[in-house]
Coordinates of C-alpha atoms in Angstrom, one line a residue:
Chain A
X1 CA -173.4 18.6 -64.1
X2 CA -176.4 18.0 -66.3
X3 CA -179.8 18.7 -64.7
X4 CA -180.0 20.3 -61.2
X5 CA -183.7 20.8 -60.7
X6 CA -185.6 17.6 -61.2
X7 CA -189.4 17.1 -61.1
X8 CA -190.7 13.6 -60.7
X9 CA -194.4 13.3 -61.8
X10 CA -195.9 10.6 -59.7
X11 CA -194.7 9.4 -56.3
X12 CA -195.6 5.7 -56.7
X13 CA -193.0 2.9 -56.1
X14 CA -190.7 3.8 -59.0
X15 CA -191.4 7.5 -59.0
X16 CA -190.5 7.9 -55.3
X17 CA -187.4 5.8 -55.7
X18 CA -186.1 7.9 -58.6
X19 CA -186.9 11.0 -56.7
X20 CA -185.2 9.7 -53.6
X21 CA -182.0 8.6 -55.4
X22 CA -181.8 11.9 -57.2
X23 CA -182.2 13.9 -53.9
X24 CA -179.7 11.6 -52.2
X25 CA -177.3 12.4 -55.0
X26 CA -177.6 16.2 -54.5
X27 CA -180.3 17.1 -57.0
X28 CA -183.1 19.5 -56.0
X29 CA -186.1 17.3 -56.4
X30 CA -189.8 18.0 -56.5
X31 CA -192.4 15.2 -56.4
X32 CA -195.5 16.3 -58.1
X33 CA -198.6 14.2 -57.3
X34 CA -202.1 14.5 -58.7
X35 CA -203.7 14.6 -55.2
X36 CA -202.8 15.3 -51.5
X37 CA -203.3 11.6 -50.6
X38 CA -200.9 10.5 -53.3
X39 CA -198.3 12.8 -51.8
X40 CA -198.9 11.3 -48.3
X41 CA -198.3 7.8 -49.8
X42 CA -195.2 9.1 -51.5
X43 CA -193.8 10.5 -48.2
X44 CA -194.4 7.1 -46.5
X45 CA -192.6 5.4 -49.4
X46 CA -189.6 7.8 -49.2
X47 CA -189.3 7.0 -45.4
X48 CA -188.9 3.4 -46.4
X49 CA -186.3 4.2 -49.1
X50 CA -184.4 6.3 -46.6
X51 CA -183.9 3.2 -44.5
X52 CA -183.1 0.9 -47.4
X53 CA -180.6 3.3 -49.0
X54 CA -178.9 4.0 -45.6
X55 CA -178.5 0.3 -45.1
X56 CA -177.3 -0.3 -48.7
X57 CA -174.7 2.6 -48.8
X58 CA -174.0 2.6 -45.1
X59 CA -174.8 6.3 -45.2
X60 CA -174.4 8.6 -42.2
X61 CA -177.5 10.2 -40.6
X62 CA -176.2 13.6 -41.9
X63 CA -176.3 12.3 -45.5
X64 CA -179.9 11.1 -45.0
X65 CA -180.9 14.4 -43.5
X66 CA -179.3 16.3 -46.4
X67 CA -181.2 14.1 -48.9
X68 CA -184.5 15.0 -47.1
X69 CA -183.8 18.7 -47.4
X70 CA -183.5 18.2 -51.2
X71 CA -187.0 16.8 -51.5
X72 CA -190.2 18.9 -52.0
X73 CA -193.8 17.7 -52.5
X74 CA -196.6 19.5 -54.3
X75 CA -199.8 19.0 -56.2
X76 CA -199.3 22.4 -58.0
X77 CA -197.8 21.6 -61.4
X78 CA -197.1 25.3 -62.1
X79 CA -195.1 25.5 -58.9
X80 CA -193.3 22.2 -59.6
X81 CA -192.2 23.2 -63.1
X82 CA -190.9 26.6 -62.1
X83 CA -187.1 26.5 -62.6
X84 CA -187.3 22.8 -63.6
X85 CA -184.5 21.4 -65.8
X86 CA -185.8 17.9 -66.2
X87 CA -189.1 16.2 -65.7
X88 CA -189.3 12.4 -65.3
X89 CA -192.9 11.1 -65.8
X90 CA -193.5 8.1 -63.6
X91 CA -197.3 8.0 -63.7
X92 CA -199.5 4.9 -64.0
X93 CA -199.3 2.9 -67.2
X94 CA -202.4 4.5 -68.6
X95 CA -202.2 6.3 -71.9
X96 CA -204.9 8.7 -70.9
X97 CA -203.2 9.6 -67.7
X98 CA -199.9 10.2 -69.5
X99 CA -201.5 12.1 -72.4
X100 CA -203.3 14.4 -70.0
X101 CA -200.0 15.1 -68.1
X102 CA -198.0 15.8 -71.3
X103 CA -200.6 18.2 -72.5
X104 CA -200.6 20.2 -69.2
X105 CA -196.8 20.0 -69.2
X106 CA -196.6 21.5 -72.7
X107 CA -198.9 24.4 -71.7
X108 CA -196.8 25.3 -68.6
X109 CA -193.2 24.3 -69.0
X110 CA -190.5 26.6 -70.3
X111 CA -189.2 25.5 -73.7
X112 CA -185.8 24.5 -72.2
X113 CA -187.3 21.8 -69.9
X114 CA -186.3 18.3 -70.9
X115 CA -188.8 15.5 -70.3
X116 CA -188.6 11.7 -70.0
X117 CA -191.0 8.8 -69.3
X118 CA -190.3 5.8 -67.1
X119 CA -193.0 3.8 -68.9
X120 CA -192.3 0.0 -69.0
X121 CA -194.7 -0.9 -71.6
X122 CA -195.1 2.1 -74.0
X123 CA -192.5 3.0 -76.6
X124 CA -191.0 6.5 -76.8
X125 CA -192.8 7.2 -80.1
X126 CA -196.2 6.1 -78.6
X127 CA -195.8 8.9 -76.1
X128 CA -193.9 11.5 -78.1
X129 CA -197.0 12.3 -80.1
X130 CA -198.5 13.9 -77.0
X131 CA -195.3 15.9 -76.1
X132 CA -194.9 19.4 -77.6
X133 CA -191.1 18.9 -77.7
X134 CA -190.4 15.3 -79.0
X135 CA -186.8 16.2 -79.7
X136 CA -186.3 16.8 -76.0
X137 CA -188.1 13.6 -75.0
X138 CA -187.1 10.0 -74.5
X139 CA -187.9 7.0 -72.3
X140 CA -185.8 6.6 -69.2
X141 CA -186.6 3.2 -67.6
X142 CA -185.6 2.1 -64.1
X143 CA -185.7 -1.3 -62.4
X144 CA -187.1 -1.7 -58.9
X145 CA -185.1 -1.0 -55.7
X146 CA -183.0 1.3 -57.9
X147 CA -180.1 1.8 -55.4
X148 CA -179.3 -1.9 -55.9
X149 CA -180.9 -2.7 -59.3
X150 CA -179.4 0.4 -60.7
X151 CA -179.8 0.1 -64.4
X152 CA -181.3 3.2 -66.2
X153 CA -182.3 2.3 -69.7
X154 CA -182.2 5.3 -72.1
X155 CA -184.3 4.8 -75.2
X156 CA -184.8 7.6 -77.7
X157 CA -187.3 7.7 -80.5
X158 CA -186.4 8.6 -84.1
X159 CA -187.4 12.2 -83.3
X160 CA -185.2 12.6 -80.2
X161 CA -182.3 15.0 -80.5
X162 CA -179.3 12.7 -81.1
X163 CA -177.4 14.7 -78.4
X164 CA -179.9 14.0 -75.7
X165 CA -179.1 10.4 -74.8
X166 CA -175.5 11.3 -73.9
X167 CA -176.8 13.9 -71.4
X168 CA -178.9 11.2 -69.8
X169 CA -175.8 8.9 -69.6
X170 CA -174.1 11.6 -67.6
X171 CA -177.2 12.3 -65.5
X172 CA -177.4 8.6 -64.7
X173 CA -173.9 8.5 -63.4
X174 CA -174.7 11.6 -61.3
X175 CA -177.6 9.8 -59.6
X176 CA -175.6 6.5 -59.1
X177 CA -177.2 4.6 -61.9
X178 CA -175.6 2.5 -64.6
X179 CA -176.8 3.9 -67.9
X180 CA -177.8 1.4 -70.6
X181 CA -178.0 3.1 -73.9
X182 CA -180.5 1.8 -76.3
X183 CA -179.9 2.9 -79.9
X184 CA -183.3 2.2 -81.3
X185 CA -186.8 1.7 -79.9
X186 CA -187.2 -1.8 -78.6
X187 CA -190.3 -3.1 -76.8
X188 CA -189.1 -4.5 -73.4
X189 CA -185.9 -2.4 -73.6
X190 CA -182.8 -4.6 -72.9
X191 CA -183.7 -6.4 -69.7
X192 CA -187.2 -7.6 -70.6
X193 CA -186.1 -8.5 -74.1
X194 CA -183.9 -11.1 -72.5
X195 CA -185.8 -11.9 -69.3
X196 CA -189.2 -12.7 -70.9
X197 CA -187.9 -15.4 -73.3
X198 CA -185.7 -16.8 -70.6
X199 CA -188.6 -17.2 -68.1
X200 CA -190.7 -18.5 -71.0
X201 CA -188.2 -21.3 -71.7
X202 CA -188.2 -22.3 -68.0
X203 CA -192.0 -22.3 -67.7
X204 CA -192.3 -24.3 -70.9
X205 CA -190.2 -27.0 -69.3
X206 CA -192.4 -26.9 -66.2
X207 CA -195.8 -27.0 -67.8
X208 CA -194.8 -29.6 -70.3
X209 CA -193.7 -31.7 -67.3
X210 CA -190.1 -32.0 -68.6
X211 CA -188.5 -31.2 -65.2
X212 CA -189.3 -29.8 -61.8
X213 CA -188.7 -26.1 -61.0
X214 CA -186.1 -26.9 -58.4
X215 CA -184.1 -29.0 -60.9
X216 CA -184.5 -26.4 -63.6
X217 CA -183.1 -23.7 -61.2
X218 CA -180.2 -26.0 -60.1
X219 CA -179.2 -26.6 -63.7
X220 CA -179.1 -22.9 -64.5
X221 CA -177.3 -22.0 -61.2
X222 CA -174.6 -24.7 -61.7
X223 CA -174.1 -24.0 -65.4
X224 CA -173.9 -20.2 -65.2
X225 CA -172.8 -19.6 -61.6
X226 CA -175.9 -17.4 -61.1
X227 CA -177.3 -17.0 -57.6
X228 CA -180.8 -17.6 -58.7
X229 CA -182.6 -19.7 -61.3
X230 CA -185.6 -18.7 -63.4
X231 CA -188.2 -19.8 -60.8
X232 CA -186.4 -18.0 -58.0
X233 CA -186.5 -14.9 -60.2
X234 CA -190.2 -15.3 -60.8
X235 CA -190.7 -15.3 -57.1
X236 CA -189.1 -11.9 -56.9
X237 CA -190.9 -10.6 -60.0
X238 CA -194.2 -11.8 -58.4
X239 CA -196.8 -14.1 -59.8
X240 CA -199.2 -11.3 -60.7
X241 CA -196.7 -10.0 -63.3
X242 CA -195.8 -13.6 -64.5
X243 CA -199.6 -14.2 -64.9
X244 CA -200.2 -11.0 -66.9
X245 CA -197.3 -11.7 -69.3
X246 CA -198.5 -15.2 -70.0
X247 CA -202.3 -14.4 -70.1
X248 CA -201.6 -11.8 -72.8
X249 CA -200.1 -14.4 -75.1
X250 CA -202.1 -16.7 -77.3
X251 CA -199.9 -19.8 -77.6
X252 CA -201.1 -22.9 -75.8
X253 CA -197.9 -23.1 -73.6
X254 CA -198.5 -19.6 -72.3
X255 CA -202.1 -20.4 -71.6
X256 CA -201.1 -23.5 -69.6
X257 CA -198.6 -21.3 -67.7
X258 CA -201.2 -18.7 -66.9
X259 CA -203.6 -21.3 -65.6
X260 CA -201.0 -22.8 -63.3
X261 CA -199.8 -19.4 -62.1
X262 CA -203.4 -18.4 -61.5
X263 CA -203.8 -21.4 -59.2
X264 CA -200.8 -20.3 -57.3
X265 CA -202.2 -16.8 -56.9
X266 CA -205.5 -18.2 -55.7
X267 CA -203.5 -20.1 -53.1
X268 CA -201.7 -16.9 -52.0
X269 CA -198.4 -18.1 -53.5
X270 CA -197.6 -14.7 -55.0
X271 CA -193.8 -15.1 -54.5
X272 CA -191.4 -13.4 -52.1
X273 CA -194.1 -10.8 -51.2
X274 CA -196.6 -13.3 -49.8
X275 CA -193.9 -15.5 -48.2
X276 CA -194.4 -18.3 -50.7
X277 CA -194.2 -18.9 -54.4
X278 CA -192.1 -21.6 -56.1
X279 CA -190.1 -21.5 -52.8
X280 CA -191.0 -20.5 -49.3
X281 CA -189.5 -17.4 -47.6
X282 CA -187.6 -15.9 -45.9
X283 CA -185.3 -18.9 -46.2
X284 CA -185.9 -20.4 -49.7
X285 CA -184.4 -23.8 -50.4
X286 CA -182.3 -22.4 -53.2
X287 CA -180.2 -20.3 -50.8
X288 CA -179.4 -23.3 -48.6
X289 CA -175.9 -24.7 -48.6
X290 CA -176.9 -28.1 -49.8
X291 CA -179.2 -27.1 -52.6
X292 CA -176.5 -27.5 -55.2
X293 CA -175.2 -30.7 -53.6
X294 CA -178.2 -32.8 -54.6
Chain B
X1 CA -174.4 -48.5 -54.0
X2 CA -175.7 -48.7 -57.6
X3 CA -173.1 -49.6 -60.2
X4 CA -169.5 -50.6 -59.2
X5 CA -167.9 -51.5 -62.5
X6 CA -168.2 -48.8 -65.0
X7 CA -167.1 -48.7 -68.6
X8 CA -166.8 -45.4 -70.5
X9 CA -166.8 -45.9 -74.2
X10 CA -164.7 -43.1 -75.7
X11 CA -162.0 -41.1 -73.9
X12 CA -162.6 -37.7 -75.4
X13 CA -163.0 -34.6 -73.3
X14 CA -166.3 -35.6 -71.7
X15 CA -165.7 -39.3 -71.7
X16 CA -162.4 -38.9 -69.9
X17 CA -164.0 -36.5 -67.4
X18 CA -166.9 -38.8 -66.6
X19 CA -164.4 -41.7 -66.3
X20 CA -162.1 -39.7 -64.0
X21 CA -164.9 -38.4 -61.6
X22 CA -166.2 -42.0 -61.4
X23 CA -162.7 -43.4 -60.6
X24 CA -162.1 -40.5 -58.1
X25 CA -165.4 -41.5 -56.4
X26 CA -164.3 -45.1 -55.9
X27 CA -165.8 -46.8 -59.0
X28 CA -163.8 -49.4 -60.9
X29 CA -163.6 -47.7 -64.3
X30 CA -162.5 -48.9 -67.7
X31 CA -162.0 -46.5 -70.6
X32 CA -162.6 -48.3 -73.8
X33 CA -161.1 -46.6 -76.9
X34 CA -161.4 -47.5 -80.6
X35 CA -157.6 -47.3 -81.1
X36 CA -154.4 -47.2 -79.1
X37 CA -153.7 -43.6 -80.0
X38 CA -157.2 -42.6 -78.6
X39 CA -156.2 -44.2 -75.3
X40 CA -152.9 -42.3 -75.3
X41 CA -154.9 -39.0 -75.7
X42 CA -157.3 -40.1 -73.0
X43 CA -154.4 -40.7 -70.6
X44 CA -153.0 -37.2 -71.3
X45 CA -156.5 -35.8 -70.6
X46 CA -156.8 -37.7 -67.4
X47 CA -153.5 -36.2 -66.3
X48 CA -155.0 -32.8 -66.7
X49 CA -158.2 -33.7 -64.9
X50 CA -156.1 -35.0 -62.0
X51 CA -154.6 -31.6 -61.5
X52 CA -157.9 -29.8 -62.0
X53 CA -159.8 -32.1 -59.6
X54 CA -157.1 -31.9 -57.0
X55 CA -157.2 -28.1 -57.1
X56 CA -160.9 -28.0 -57.0
X57 CA -161.5 -30.4 -54.2
X58 CA -158.2 -29.8 -52.4
X59 CA -157.6 -33.6 -52.6
X60 CA -154.6 -35.2 -51.0
X61 CA -151.9 -36.9 -53.2
X62 CA -153.1 -40.2 -51.7
X63 CA -156.7 -39.6 -53.0
X64 CA -155.3 -38.8 -56.5
X65 CA -153.2 -42.0 -56.4
X66 CA -156.2 -44.1 -55.4
X67 CA -158.2 -42.7 -58.2
X68 CA -155.5 -43.6 -60.6
X69 CA -155.6 -47.2 -59.4
X70 CA -159.3 -47.3 -60.2
X71 CA -158.7 -46.6 -63.9
X72 CA -158.0 -49.1 -66.7
X73 CA -157.6 -48.5 -70.4
X74 CA -158.3 -51.0 -73.2
X75 CA -159.2 -51.3 -76.9
X76 CA -160.6 -54.8 -76.3
X77 CA -164.4 -54.4 -75.9
X78 CA -164.8 -58.0 -74.7
X79 CA -162.3 -57.4 -71.9
X80 CA -163.9 -54.0 -71.1
X81 CA -167.4 -55.5 -70.8
X82 CA -166.4 -58.4 -68.6
X83 CA -168.0 -57.8 -65.2
X84 CA -169.4 -54.4 -66.3
X85 CA -172.5 -53.0 -64.5
X86 CA -172.8 -49.9 -66.4
X87 CA -171.6 -48.6 -69.8
X88 CA -171.7 -44.9 -70.6
X89 CA -171.2 -44.2 -74.3
X90 CA -169.3 -41.0 -74.9
X91 CA -168.3 -41.5 -78.5
X92 CA -168.4 -38.7 -81.2
X93 CA -171.8 -37.3 -82.2
X94 CA -172.0 -39.5 -85.3
X95 CA -175.0 -41.8 -85.6
X96 CA -172.9 -44.4 -87.5
X97 CA -170.2 -44.5 -84.9
X98 CA -172.8 -44.9 -82.1
X99 CA -174.9 -47.5 -84.0
X100 CA -171.8 -49.6 -84.6
X101 CA -170.9 -49.4 -80.9
X102 CA -174.4 -50.3 -79.8
X103 CA -174.5 -53.3 -82.1
X104 CA -171.2 -54.7 -80.9
X105 CA -172.2 -54.0 -77.3
X106 CA -175.4 -56.0 -77.8
X107 CA -173.4 -59.0 -79.1
X108 CA -171.0 -59.1 -76.2
X109 CA -172.6 -57.6 -73.1
X110 CA -174.3 -59.7 -70.4
X111 CA -178.0 -59.0 -70.3
X112 CA -177.8 -57.4 -66.9
X113 CA -175.5 -54.5 -68.2
X114 CA -177.1 -51.1 -68.2
X115 CA -176.2 -48.6 -70.9
X116 CA -176.4 -44.8 -71.2
X117 CA -175.5 -42.2 -73.8
X118 CA -173.9 -38.8 -73.2
X119 CA -175.1 -37.5 -76.5
X120 CA -175.8 -33.8 -76.6
X121 CA -177.8 -33.7 -79.8
X122 CA -179.5 -37.0 -80.2
X123 CA -182.7 -38.1 -78.3
X124 CA -182.8 -41.3 -76.3
X125 CA -185.4 -42.7 -78.7
X126 CA -183.1 -41.9 -81.7
X127 CA -180.4 -44.2 -80.2
X128 CA -182.6 -46.7 -78.4
X129 CA -183.5 -48.4 -81.7
X130 CA -179.9 -49.6 -82.1
X131 CA -179.8 -50.9 -78.5
X132 CA -180.8 -54.5 -77.8
X133 CA -182.2 -53.5 -74.3
X134 CA -184.0 -50.2 -74.8
X135 CA -185.6 -50.7 -71.3
X136 CA -182.1 -50.6 -69.8
X137 CA -181.0 -47.5 -71.8
X138 CA -181.3 -43.7 -71.3
X139 CA -179.4 -40.5 -72.1
X140 CA -177.1 -39.3 -69.3
X141 CA -175.7 -35.9 -70.2
X142 CA -172.9 -34.1 -68.6
X143 CA -171.7 -30.5 -68.8
X144 CA -168.0 -29.7 -69.3
X145 CA -165.5 -29.6 -66.4
X146 CA -167.8 -31.9 -64.6
X147 CA -166.2 -31.6 -61.2
X148 CA -167.5 -27.9 -61.2
X149 CA -170.3 -27.9 -63.7
X150 CA -171.6 -31.0 -62.1
X151 CA -175.1 -31.4 -63.6
X152 CA -176.0 -34.9 -64.9
X153 CA -179.2 -34.7 -66.9
X154 CA -181.1 -38.0 -66.9
X155 CA -183.4 -38.4 -69.9
X156 CA -185.3 -41.7 -70.4
X157 CA -187.2 -42.6 -73.6
X158 CA -190.8 -44.0 -73.5
X159 CA -189.3 -47.5 -73.6
X160 CA -186.9 -47.0 -70.6
X161 CA -187.8 -49.0 -67.5
X162 CA -189.5 -46.5 -65.2
X163 CA -187.3 -47.7 -62.3
X164 CA -184.1 -46.9 -64.1
X165 CA -183.9 -43.1 -63.8
X166 CA -184.0 -43.4 -59.9
X167 CA -180.9 -45.6 -60.1
X168 CA -179.1 -43.0 -62.1
X169 CA -180.1 -40.3 -59.6
X170 CA -178.4 -42.3 -56.9
X171 CA -175.4 -43.1 -59.1
X172 CA -175.1 -39.4 -59.9
X173 CA -174.8 -38.6 -56.1
X174 CA -172.2 -41.4 -55.8
X175 CA -169.9 -39.7 -58.4
X176 CA -170.5 -36.2 -57.0
X177 CA -172.9 -35.0 -59.6
X178 CA -176.2 -33.2 -59.2
X179 CA -178.8 -35.3 -61.0
X180 CA -181.4 -33.4 -63.1
X181 CA -184.3 -35.7 -63.8
X182 CA -186.0 -35.1 -67.1
X183 CA -189.4 -36.8 -67.2
X184 CA -189.8 -36.8 -71.0
X185 CA -187.6 -36.5 -74.0
X186 CA -186.6 -32.9 -74.6
X187 CA -184.2 -31.8 -77.4
X188 CA -181.5 -29.7 -75.6
X189 CA -182.3 -31.3 -72.2
X190 CA -182.9 -28.7 -69.5
X191 CA -179.8 -26.5 -69.8
X192 CA -179.8 -25.9 -73.6
X193 CA -183.6 -25.5 -73.6
X194 CA -183.0 -22.3 -71.6
X195 CA -179.5 -21.3 -72.7
X196 CA -180.2 -21.2 -76.5
X197 CA -183.2 -18.8 -76.3
X198 CA -181.4 -16.7 -73.7
X199 CA -178.4 -16.3 -75.9
X200 CA -180.6 -15.8 -79.0
X201 CA -182.4 -12.9 -77.2
X202 CA -179.0 -11.3 -76.5
X203 CA -177.6 -11.7 -80.0
X204 CA -180.8 -10.3 -81.5
X205 CA -180.3 -7.1 -79.5
X206 CA -176.7 -7.0 -80.7
X207 CA -177.2 -7.6 -84.4
X208 CA -180.3 -5.4 -84.6
X209 CA -178.0 -2.6 -83.2
X210 CA -180.3 -2.1 -80.1
X211 CA -177.5 -2.1 -77.6
X212 CA -173.8 -3.0 -77.1
X213 CA -172.7 -6.4 -75.8
X214 CA -171.2 -4.8 -72.7
X215 CA -174.3 -2.9 -71.9
X216 CA -176.5 -6.0 -72.4
X217 CA -174.2 -8.0 -70.1
X218 CA -174.3 -5.2 -67.4
X219 CA -178.1 -5.1 -67.6
X220 CA -178.4 -8.9 -67.0
X221 CA -175.7 -8.9 -64.2
X222 CA -177.3 -6.0 -62.3
X223 CA -180.8 -7.3 -62.7
X224 CA -180.2 -10.9 -61.8
X225 CA -177.1 -10.8 -59.7
X226 CA -175.4 -13.2 -62.1
X227 CA -171.6 -13.2 -62.4
X228 CA -171.7 -13.2 -66.2
X229 CA -174.0 -11.8 -68.9
X230 CA -174.9 -13.6 -72.1
X231 CA -171.8 -12.4 -74.1
X232 CA -169.4 -13.5 -71.4
X233 CA -171.2 -16.9 -71.4
X234 CA -170.7 -17.0 -75.2
X235 CA -167.0 -16.4 -74.7
X236 CA -166.9 -19.5 -72.5
X237 CA -169.1 -21.6 -74.9
X238 CA -166.8 -20.5 -77.8
X239 CA -167.7 -18.9 -81.0
X240 CA -167.5 -22.1 -83.0
X241 CA -170.5 -23.5 -81.1
X242 CA -172.4 -20.2 -81.2
X243 CA -171.7 -20.1 -85.0
X244 CA -173.0 -23.7 -85.5
X245 CA -176.2 -23.0 -83.5
X246 CA -177.0 -19.9 -85.5
X247 CA -175.9 -21.1 -88.9
X248 CA -178.3 -24.1 -88.6
X249 CA -181.3 -21.8 -88.2
X250 CA -183.1 -20.2 -91.1
X251 CA -184.5 -16.9 -89.7
X252 CA -182.7 -13.7 -90.8
X253 CA -181.6 -12.7 -87.3
X254 CA -179.8 -16.0 -86.8
X255 CA -178.2 -15.6 -90.3
X256 CA -177.0 -12.1 -89.3
X257 CA -175.6 -13.5 -86.0
X258 CA -173.8 -16.3 -87.8
X259 CA -172.2 -13.8 -90.2
X260 CA -170.9 -11.5 -87.4
X261 CA -169.7 -14.5 -85.4
X262 CA -167.9 -15.9 -88.5
X263 CA -166.1 -12.6 -88.8
X264 CA -164.9 -12.9 -85.2
X265 CA -163.8 -16.5 -85.8
X266 CA -161.8 -15.4 -88.9
X267 CA -160.2 -12.8 -86.7
X268 CA -159.3 -15.4 -84.1
X269 CA -161.8 -14.1 -81.6
X270 CA -162.9 -17.6 -80.6
X271 CA -163.6 -16.7 -77.0
X272 CA -161.8 -17.5 -73.7
X273 CA -159.9 -20.3 -75.6
X274 CA -158.2 -17.9 -78.0
X275 CA -157.8 -15.1 -75.4
X276 CA -160.3 -12.9 -77.1
X277 CA -164.0 -12.9 -77.9
X278 CA -166.5 -10.3 -76.9
X279 CA -163.9 -9.6 -74.1
X280 CA -160.2 -10.1 -73.8
X281 CA -158.6 -12.7 -71.5
X282 CA -157.4 -13.5 -68.9
X283 CA -158.7 -10.3 -67.3
X284 CA -162.0 -9.6 -69.0
X285 CA -163.6 -6.2 -68.5
X286 CA -166.7 -7.7 -67.0
X287 CA -164.8 -9.1 -64.0
X288 CA -163.2 -5.8 -63.2
X289 CA -164.5 -3.9 -60.1
X290 CA -165.8 -0.9 -62.0
X291 CA -167.7 -2.7 -64.7
X292 CA -171.0 -2.4 -62.9
X293 CA -170.3 1.2 -61.8
X294 CA -170.7 2.7 -65.2

């Protein structure tokens, strides 16, 4: 066993999922939130994850009840950090919010407490400068719906103790994750380092009017045996994220993509979430038996 | 029905597969080869495709016998082109070889005969200049093992009759292909326009020592539900092709990739074909039940 008492700072979508899977796996978990209303939202999310996890693992009601007993909620950081072994920071992607948290953490937490960030967009070294123990700090990045999309990307900075990643590999196994060890800092970790250029290549074909999204998806599905092509993946990711990624780039292709995606958003074609994106849901064309026939 | 009498120029791997699937689908097919020994090789290939197609479609012996009756072999171009409706050129990727063929074709073929090229690397307009009927010419690109990887990419040039692609869409259905209509010339068609940057992103992570191939593949498989990650795909594509693509590029990452792939080739790690690549075959680690568990 690695870490037993785990604190998750922030009970948003990812934070509450990490907390839930840790509790479900037998860890003592405290969700720390900045305000009472955040904790209420976190509890509502956990109630959804209970159902999703039970359906996914076919868990007994007793297993779900046990997991619930392992979860505590507090807005009191001092109380949360008492006896903590590991803190996973899953706060909003704001450098000020994170900096503020790390500074408070440093004032309160025992020197032995290990800390990690679930940040998607900030590098370990960007955050380590606010942490009083950079050798006991690394990025620990989860996907969404983590019971199913169960990668846990482990990214140390140059200052991280070289022994620490191996402990996170073990902890990942303990909470039913597949550890992905990243040797050096890499913006986008492993997944987004591949996903972004892949989606870019598909949207380039689309905005340059080379081929239709459905035909592009068919080509990828037939050639690689994948269950989804790039446009079906974008529907899952959601148009808001696809828009943000493209709007942030300066090249004319990305600007064209951002413009076309913006029009979709304005038309409430957000993706799976809104029931329509490149496909319509809940029965998208690409899942139909004859999609790959013609 | 679109084209009934089909000539395939060149009985290599792809040419013989296109010929076989056309014959299997009821077309009258002639394989034209430049020499008797090429035709003998083509016949040996067709014997393999008969077995593969029968296994794939669970065809009766009678269906296979019928297909065989639809296939003729000749080195006589005049004879091959008599009554032809469609010629698909599947000769080696040499501009001289193709130019020579198109010139002979133009001297012999009736004006109504439509012509297409299966070239992977040359654009329609690169070849159209040697064709006496550029309006009746387009690129028609197949994947390997076409009964299974059954995309048929249809790429016209600016000079192609705008009606022609629709006929190829229909013909593709007739020979059990999924037509992928490409509106404008695009180097790499649809598939390679996505596959190349995708594989590049994965090899960049590898040669920059960010993560291990197995972890990179796991990440992709878990996140997208795909049955293979990029390194498993490279094993199928084969290291010779991966080497060629990277060696042709000038950026330092691609040079590093080419060097590491060269070392694999020298060590007979060619991929699935040699029994070893990033994985070992016939039972690669990524297909094993516990691969995505840890």
